[in-house]
Short mmCIF file of C-alpha atoms in Angstrom, two decimals:
data_model
loop_
_atom_site.label_atom_id
_atom_site.label_comp_id
_atom_site.label_asym_id
_atom_site.label_seq_id
_atom_site.Cartn_x
_atom_site.Cartn_y
_atom_site.Cartn_z
CA MET A 1 -34.55 83.26 49.30
CA ASN A 2 -34.47 80.60 52.02
CA PHE A 3 -32.21 80.78 55.12
CA THR A 4 -29.90 78.09 53.90
CA THR A 5 -29.13 79.99 50.64
CA PHE A 6 -28.70 83.26 52.49
CA THR A 7 -26.32 81.59 54.95
CA ARG A 8 -24.36 80.11 52.13
CA ARG A 9 -23.92 83.43 50.32
CA ALA A 10 -23.01 85.08 53.58
CA VAL A 11 -20.29 82.62 54.25
CA LEU A 12 -18.92 82.99 50.65
CA GLY A 13 -19.01 86.71 50.99
CA ALA A 14 -17.08 86.68 54.25
CA MET A 15 -14.58 84.28 52.69
CA THR A 16 -14.07 86.51 49.74
CA SER A 17 -13.59 89.49 51.93
CA ALA A 18 -11.02 87.68 54.08
CA LEU A 19 -9.24 86.63 50.88
CA THR A 20 -9.19 90.14 49.58
CA LEU A 21 -7.94 91.52 52.79
CA GLY A 22 -5.14 88.79 52.94
CA ALA A 23 -4.13 89.58 49.40
CA MET A 24 -3.94 93.27 50.32
CA ALA A 25 -1.92 92.55 53.32
CA THR A 26 0.40 90.32 51.29
CA ALA A 27 0.86 92.95 48.59
CA ALA A 28 1.55 95.61 51.27
CA SER A 29 4.15 93.31 52.90
CA ALA A 30 5.75 92.65 49.55
CA GLU A 31 6.10 96.41 48.94
CA THR A 32 8.08 96.73 52.18
CA VAL A 33 11.80 96.21 51.74
CA ARG A 34 13.69 94.99 54.67
CA LEU A 35 17.43 95.12 54.86
CA ARG A 36 19.62 93.18 57.35
CA PHE A 37 22.10 95.78 58.65
CA HIS A 38 24.98 94.52 60.87
CA THR A 39 27.35 96.81 62.78
CA PHE A 40 30.44 95.96 64.89
CA TYR A 41 29.22 98.19 67.76
CA GLY A 42 27.33 96.89 70.72
CA THR A 43 24.44 98.27 72.74
CA GLU A 44 26.32 101.51 73.42
CA ILE A 45 25.07 103.16 70.28
CA ASP A 46 21.47 101.90 70.41
CA PRO A 47 19.99 105.41 70.61
CA ILE A 48 21.99 106.27 67.41
CA ALA A 49 20.79 103.07 65.73
CA ASP A 50 17.26 103.84 66.65
CA LYS A 51 17.42 107.35 65.07
CA PHE A 52 18.81 105.76 61.94
CA LYS A 53 16.06 103.12 61.68
CA ASP A 54 13.36 105.72 62.32
CA TYR A 55 14.85 108.00 59.68
CA VAL A 56 14.85 105.25 57.01
CA LYS A 57 11.27 104.22 57.82
CA GLU A 58 9.86 107.73 57.87
CA ALA A 59 11.77 108.95 54.82
CA SER A 60 10.46 106.06 52.76
CA GLY A 61 6.96 106.26 54.11
CA GLY A 62 7.33 102.87 55.72
CA SER A 63 8.39 101.15 52.53
CA LEU A 64 12.00 100.57 53.59
CA ARG A 65 12.98 99.11 56.99
CA ILE A 66 16.23 98.32 58.67
CA GLN A 67 16.64 95.00 60.55
CA TYR A 68 19.51 96.00 62.83
CA PHE A 69 22.09 93.68 64.33
CA ARG A 70 24.75 94.47 67.00
CA GLY A 71 28.30 93.24 66.92
CA GLY A 72 28.50 89.54 67.15
CA GLU A 73 24.78 88.81 66.99
CA LEU A 74 24.75 87.18 63.56
CA VAL A 75 28.23 87.22 62.03
CA ALA A 76 31.66 87.89 63.59
CA SER A 77 32.92 91.31 62.57
CA ASP A 78 35.87 89.91 60.77
CA GLN A 79 33.60 87.97 58.43
CA PHE A 80 31.55 90.96 57.40
CA ALA A 81 32.99 91.44 53.88
CA ASP A 82 32.43 87.80 53.09
CA ALA A 83 29.03 87.75 54.56
CA VAL A 84 27.71 90.74 52.63
CA ALA A 85 29.27 89.48 49.42
CA LYS A 86 27.40 86.13 49.76
CA GLY A 87 24.15 87.85 50.75
CA THR A 88 24.08 86.57 54.30
CA LEU A 89 23.78 90.31 55.28
CA ASP A 90 22.53 93.08 53.17
CA ILE A 91 24.58 95.99 54.62
CA VAL A 92 27.58 95.90 57.05
CA HIS A 93 29.26 98.59 59.02
CA GLY A 94 32.83 97.59 59.86
CA HIS A 95 36.52 98.39 59.73
CA GLY A 96 38.84 97.68 56.91
CA GLY A 97 41.34 95.96 59.28
CA TYR A 98 38.75 93.21 59.80
CA TRP A 99 38.92 91.98 56.26
CA SER A 100 42.44 93.09 55.12
CA GLY A 101 43.14 89.45 54.13
CA GLN A 102 40.31 89.55 51.67
CA VAL A 103 40.49 93.20 50.36
CA ASP A 104 44.02 94.43 49.65
CA ILE A 105 43.37 98.10 50.73
CA GLY A 106 41.69 97.25 54.08
CA ASN A 107 44.53 98.18 56.39
CA ILE A 108 45.28 101.30 54.43
CA GLU A 109 41.74 102.74 54.44
CA ALA A 110 41.29 101.69 58.02
CA GLY A 111 44.10 103.91 59.09
CA LEU A 112 47.89 103.65 58.97
CA PRO A 113 50.17 105.56 61.43
CA GLY A 114 50.88 109.05 60.18
CA ALA A 115 48.20 108.92 57.41
CA TRP A 116 46.24 111.92 58.70
CA THR A 117 46.01 114.03 61.81
CA SER A 118 42.59 115.56 61.85
CA VAL A 119 39.00 114.51 60.81
CA GLU A 120 38.84 117.29 58.31
CA GLU A 121 42.01 116.01 56.67
CA ALA A 122 40.72 112.46 56.56
CA LYS A 123 37.43 113.48 55.11
CA ALA A 124 39.07 115.58 52.39
CA LEU A 125 41.41 112.64 51.63
CA PHE A 126 38.67 110.04 51.31
CA GLY A 127 36.39 112.51 49.50
CA SER A 128 38.78 112.98 46.62
CA ASP A 129 37.71 111.40 43.30
CA GLU A 130 40.84 109.40 43.18
CA MET A 131 40.32 107.84 46.56
CA GLN A 132 36.66 107.15 45.85
CA SER A 133 37.59 105.34 42.61
CA ILE A 134 40.01 103.07 44.33
CA LEU A 135 37.69 102.27 47.14
CA THR A 136 34.76 101.53 44.71
CA GLU A 137 36.97 99.27 42.51
CA ALA A 138 38.53 97.42 45.33
CA TYR A 139 35.26 96.58 47.06
CA ALA A 140 33.51 95.70 43.80
CA GLU A 141 36.27 93.11 43.14
CA ALA A 142 35.49 91.63 46.63
CA GLY A 143 31.87 91.28 45.54
CA THR A 144 30.47 94.22 47.51
CA VAL A 145 29.24 97.74 47.01
CA PHE A 146 31.12 100.49 48.75
CA LEU A 147 28.65 102.94 50.31
CA GLY A 148 30.72 105.28 52.35
CA LYS A 149 32.93 106.10 55.34
CA GLY A 150 32.67 106.87 59.02
CA TYR A 151 35.27 108.33 61.16
CA GLY A 152 36.48 107.38 64.71
CA HIS A 153 38.06 109.70 67.11
CA ASN A 154 41.13 109.96 69.46
CA TYR A 155 43.77 107.20 69.42
CA ASP A 156 46.61 108.31 71.78
CA LEU A 157 48.98 107.28 74.47
CA LEU A 158 48.19 106.62 78.16
CA THR A 159 51.14 106.26 80.52
CA LYS A 160 51.84 106.05 84.28
CA GLU A 161 54.63 108.71 84.10
CA PRO A 162 54.46 112.05 82.15
CA VAL A 163 55.72 112.11 78.59
CA THR A 164 57.45 115.18 77.07
CA SER A 165 58.93 113.43 74.03
CA LEU A 166 59.33 110.15 72.24
CA ALA A 167 62.78 109.73 73.88
CA ASP A 168 60.97 109.41 77.19
CA LEU A 169 59.43 106.23 76.03
CA GLN A 170 62.77 104.43 75.25
CA THR A 171 62.86 103.05 78.77
CA ARG A 172 59.24 102.08 78.91
CA LYS A 173 57.23 99.18 77.46
CA ILE A 174 54.20 100.37 75.51
CA ARG A 175 51.21 98.23 74.38
CA ALA A 176 50.72 98.72 70.70
CA THR A 177 49.19 97.01 67.66
CA SER A 178 51.64 95.57 65.04
CA ASN A 179 51.71 98.66 62.69
CA VAL A 180 52.10 101.05 65.54
CA ALA A 181 54.79 98.81 67.12
CA LYS A 182 56.83 99.07 63.92
CA VAL A 183 56.70 102.82 64.17
CA LEU A 184 57.79 102.88 67.77
CA ASP A 185 60.47 100.50 67.08
CA TYR A 186 62.04 103.08 64.69
CA PHE A 187 62.57 105.21 67.80
CA GLY A 188 63.93 102.35 69.93
CA ILE A 189 60.73 102.13 72.07
CA PRO A 190 59.93 98.62 73.42
CA THR A 191 56.46 97.35 72.66
CA VAL A 192 54.28 94.41 73.47
CA TYR A 193 50.68 93.47 72.41
CA LEU A 194 47.92 92.96 74.92
CA PRO A 195 44.19 92.63 74.19
CA ALA A 196 41.86 95.28 75.70
CA GLN A 197 40.73 92.99 78.48
CA GLU A 198 44.27 92.59 79.69
CA LEU A 199 45.30 96.22 79.82
CA TYR A 200 44.24 96.94 83.42
CA ILE A 201 46.09 94.01 84.82
CA GLY A 202 49.16 94.82 82.55
CA MET A 203 49.24 98.34 83.68
CA SER A 204 48.60 97.81 87.43
CA THR A 205 51.16 95.09 87.71
CA GLY A 206 53.87 96.75 85.64
CA VAL A 207 53.86 94.41 82.71
CA ILE A 208 53.43 97.56 80.64
CA ASP A 209 54.06 101.22 81.32
CA GLY A 210 51.59 102.60 78.90
CA ALA A 211 49.31 101.81 76.06
CA ILE A 212 48.08 103.15 72.68
CA TYR A 213 44.52 102.02 72.45
CA GLY A 214 41.96 104.76 72.05
CA GLY A 215 40.76 108.00 73.54
CA PRO A 216 40.05 109.30 77.08
CA VAL A 217 36.41 107.75 77.11
CA GLU A 218 37.83 104.29 76.10
CA TYR A 219 40.55 104.48 78.78
CA GLU A 220 38.04 105.53 81.40
CA GLN A 221 35.58 102.74 80.32
CA LEU A 222 38.40 100.28 80.93
CA LYS A 223 39.08 101.92 84.33
CA LEU A 224 42.72 102.42 83.21
CA HIS A 225 42.66 105.94 84.96
CA GLU A 226 42.90 103.91 88.13
CA THR A 227 46.47 102.82 87.10
CA ALA A 228 47.68 105.61 84.85
CA THR A 229 46.64 109.21 84.35
CA ASN A 230 49.00 110.86 81.78
CA TYR A 231 47.32 111.17 78.38
CA THR A 232 49.50 112.26 75.56
CA PHE A 233 48.21 113.46 72.17
CA MET A 234 50.65 111.94 69.64
CA ASN A 235 49.18 113.51 66.47
CA MET A 236 49.94 110.13 64.91
CA LEU A 237 46.48 109.31 63.57
CA MET A 238 43.41 111.29 64.23
CA PRO A 239 40.84 109.90 63.82
CA GLY A 240 42.51 106.75 64.91
CA TRP A 241 40.39 104.58 62.69
CA THR A 242 37.86 104.88 59.95
CA GLU A 243 34.66 102.83 59.34
CA THR A 244 33.34 101.40 56.17
CA PHE A 245 29.81 100.59 54.94
CA LEU A 246 29.31 97.92 52.29
CA ALA A 247 26.25 96.46 50.60
CA ASN A 248 25.42 93.27 48.78
CA PRO A 249 25.39 94.02 45.11
CA ALA A 250 22.16 92.12 44.14
CA LYS A 251 20.32 93.60 46.99
CA TRP A 252 21.54 97.08 46.29
CA GLU A 253 20.66 97.05 42.63
CA ALA A 254 17.18 95.80 43.35
CA LEU A 255 16.44 98.96 45.28
CA SER A 256 14.76 101.88 43.75
CA ASP A 257 16.75 105.14 43.14
CA GLU A 258 14.65 106.71 45.99
CA HIS A 259 15.53 103.88 48.40
CA LYS A 260 19.24 104.14 47.53
CA GLN A 261 19.33 107.80 48.33
CA ILE A 262 17.53 107.37 51.56
CA LEU A 263 20.01 104.71 52.64
CA LYS A 264 22.99 106.92 51.60
CA ASP A 265 21.66 109.79 53.55
CA GLY A 266 20.71 107.71 56.51
CA ILE A 267 24.18 106.06 56.63
CA ALA A 268 25.85 109.45 56.47
CA MET A 269 23.71 110.68 59.32
CA PHE A 270 24.49 107.42 61.31
CA ALA A 271 28.16 107.79 60.81
CA ASP A 272 28.24 111.49 61.79
CA ASP A 273 26.24 110.65 64.90
CA ILE A 274 28.70 108.00 65.92
CA HIS A 275 31.69 110.27 65.35
CA ASN A 276 29.95 113.10 67.35
CA TRP A 277 29.17 110.57 70.13
CA LEU A 278 32.76 109.59 70.37
CA ALA A 279 33.87 113.27 70.42
CA GLU A 280 31.40 114.15 73.15
CA GLY A 281 32.36 111.12 75.15
CA ASN A 282 36.03 112.15 75.01
CA ALA A 283 35.33 115.78 75.84
CA GLY A 284 32.92 114.73 78.61
CA VAL A 285 35.46 112.82 80.73
CA ALA A 286 35.49 114.49 84.08
CA GLU A 287 38.08 117.19 84.66
CA GLY A 288 41.00 115.78 86.66
CA THR A 289 40.58 112.23 85.45
CA PHE A 290 43.72 112.60 83.19
CA GLU A 291 46.64 115.00 82.88
CA TYR A 292 46.97 116.06 79.22
CA ALA A 293 50.00 116.78 77.21
CA THR A 294 51.00 116.87 73.51
CA LEU A 295 54.13 115.60 71.83
CA PRO A 296 56.36 118.27 70.29
CA GLU A 297 55.55 119.05 66.68
CA ALA A 298 59.01 117.62 65.67
CA ASP A 299 58.24 114.34 67.18
CA SER A 300 54.80 114.15 65.57
CA ALA A 301 56.33 114.89 62.15
CA ALA A 302 59.01 112.19 62.84
CA ILE A 303 56.32 109.68 63.34
CA THR A 304 55.10 110.17 59.75
CA VAL A 305 58.67 109.62 58.53
CA ALA A 306 58.93 106.52 60.68
CA ALA A 307 55.71 105.17 59.38
CA GLN A 308 57.01 104.97 55.90
CA GLY A 309 58.19 101.47 56.41
CA VAL A 310 54.59 100.46 57.24
CA TRP A 311 53.33 102.39 54.20
CA THR A 312 55.85 100.72 52.02
CA GLU A 313 54.82 97.24 53.23
CA GLU A 314 51.12 97.92 52.33
CA ALA A 315 52.00 99.55 49.06
CA ALA A 316 53.87 96.33 47.97
CA ARG A 317 50.68 94.13 48.32
CA SER A 318 49.21 95.40 44.94
CA GLU A 319 49.24 98.11 42.39
CA ARG A 320 46.05 99.49 43.86
CA ASN A 321 47.64 99.67 47.24
CA LYS A 322 50.56 101.48 45.69
CA ALA A 323 48.24 104.04 44.19
CA MET A 324 46.44 104.54 47.55
CA VAL A 325 49.68 104.94 49.46
CA GLN A 326 50.78 107.50 46.96
CA LEU A 327 47.72 109.48 47.76
CA LEU A 328 48.76 109.34 51.46
CA ILE A 329 52.25 110.46 50.57
CA ASP A 330 51.00 113.44 48.43
CA ASN A 331 48.67 114.41 51.27
CA ALA A 332 51.35 114.25 53.90
CA LYS A 333 53.62 116.40 51.75
CA ALA A 334 50.83 118.94 51.24
CA GLN A 335 50.34 119.09 54.99
CA GLY A 336 54.14 119.49 55.61
CA ARG A 337 54.66 116.20 57.36
CA LEU A 338 57.02 114.80 54.67
#
């Protein structure tokens, strides 16, 4: 064999090896499923997100990966349901109120005033076969796959002056969202809506005397404790909101049963970690930052009665909404609030 022949064979061999390695790499890449997951939270839950991504990767042996996007990075949160239905996103983590115009049950499952007063109660309600069936059907009609729920935390009242009853609020102007405002109006309490970024100025200048926005940690983050220090547990809605996970149907059906289970387990862990993070944040607010009080039980029960107008409005939107609201009514009666 002359040198030229040897060289030619060596080059051909190297090319063959390179092609083989390239094919192997392509095959390995093809076997790795990557899912675009979008949340409405920002950087504040990055450690929780990292744990979730690592779990999915490790549990699947690297064959399933999460491409994680924070609130506002790819799609506006109020467009999540539409984006996941169209396949722009594979999985979304949002809030039913964002897409209530697209999904009839959105406002109800997100949380209506008086609907539940503890995490345990909310979990039992959403864990029922009847509720699961309604959620699955509603989101399927919207072109998505319902994957599960997450649970927020405190959603109560912060005021400049102490509150001992709902009657105390009849001479004060309270910031509230529309559904909560309708309930407060029942008791003759004046309300106004202000976005979160305007609460500090509104409170410090006297435009409002109080706000219903979140829990102690949210009020502290907004520095509202510099303007008001009286925090009142209203027992109106705890957790103050719920969160919803949706998937694109085509992407979901293409997954193996093993990958589906890993995602369900990972999402459940992710949701619990967020809830626990919120709970720890509220419990970790420095002693003395707020003065805490609780509305009398009679007032808390009256809130559920007052909320019936809001429930009735939502029930009138569809037969499905009517069925879901009936589940809320049955639960409230079982808990002794109606």
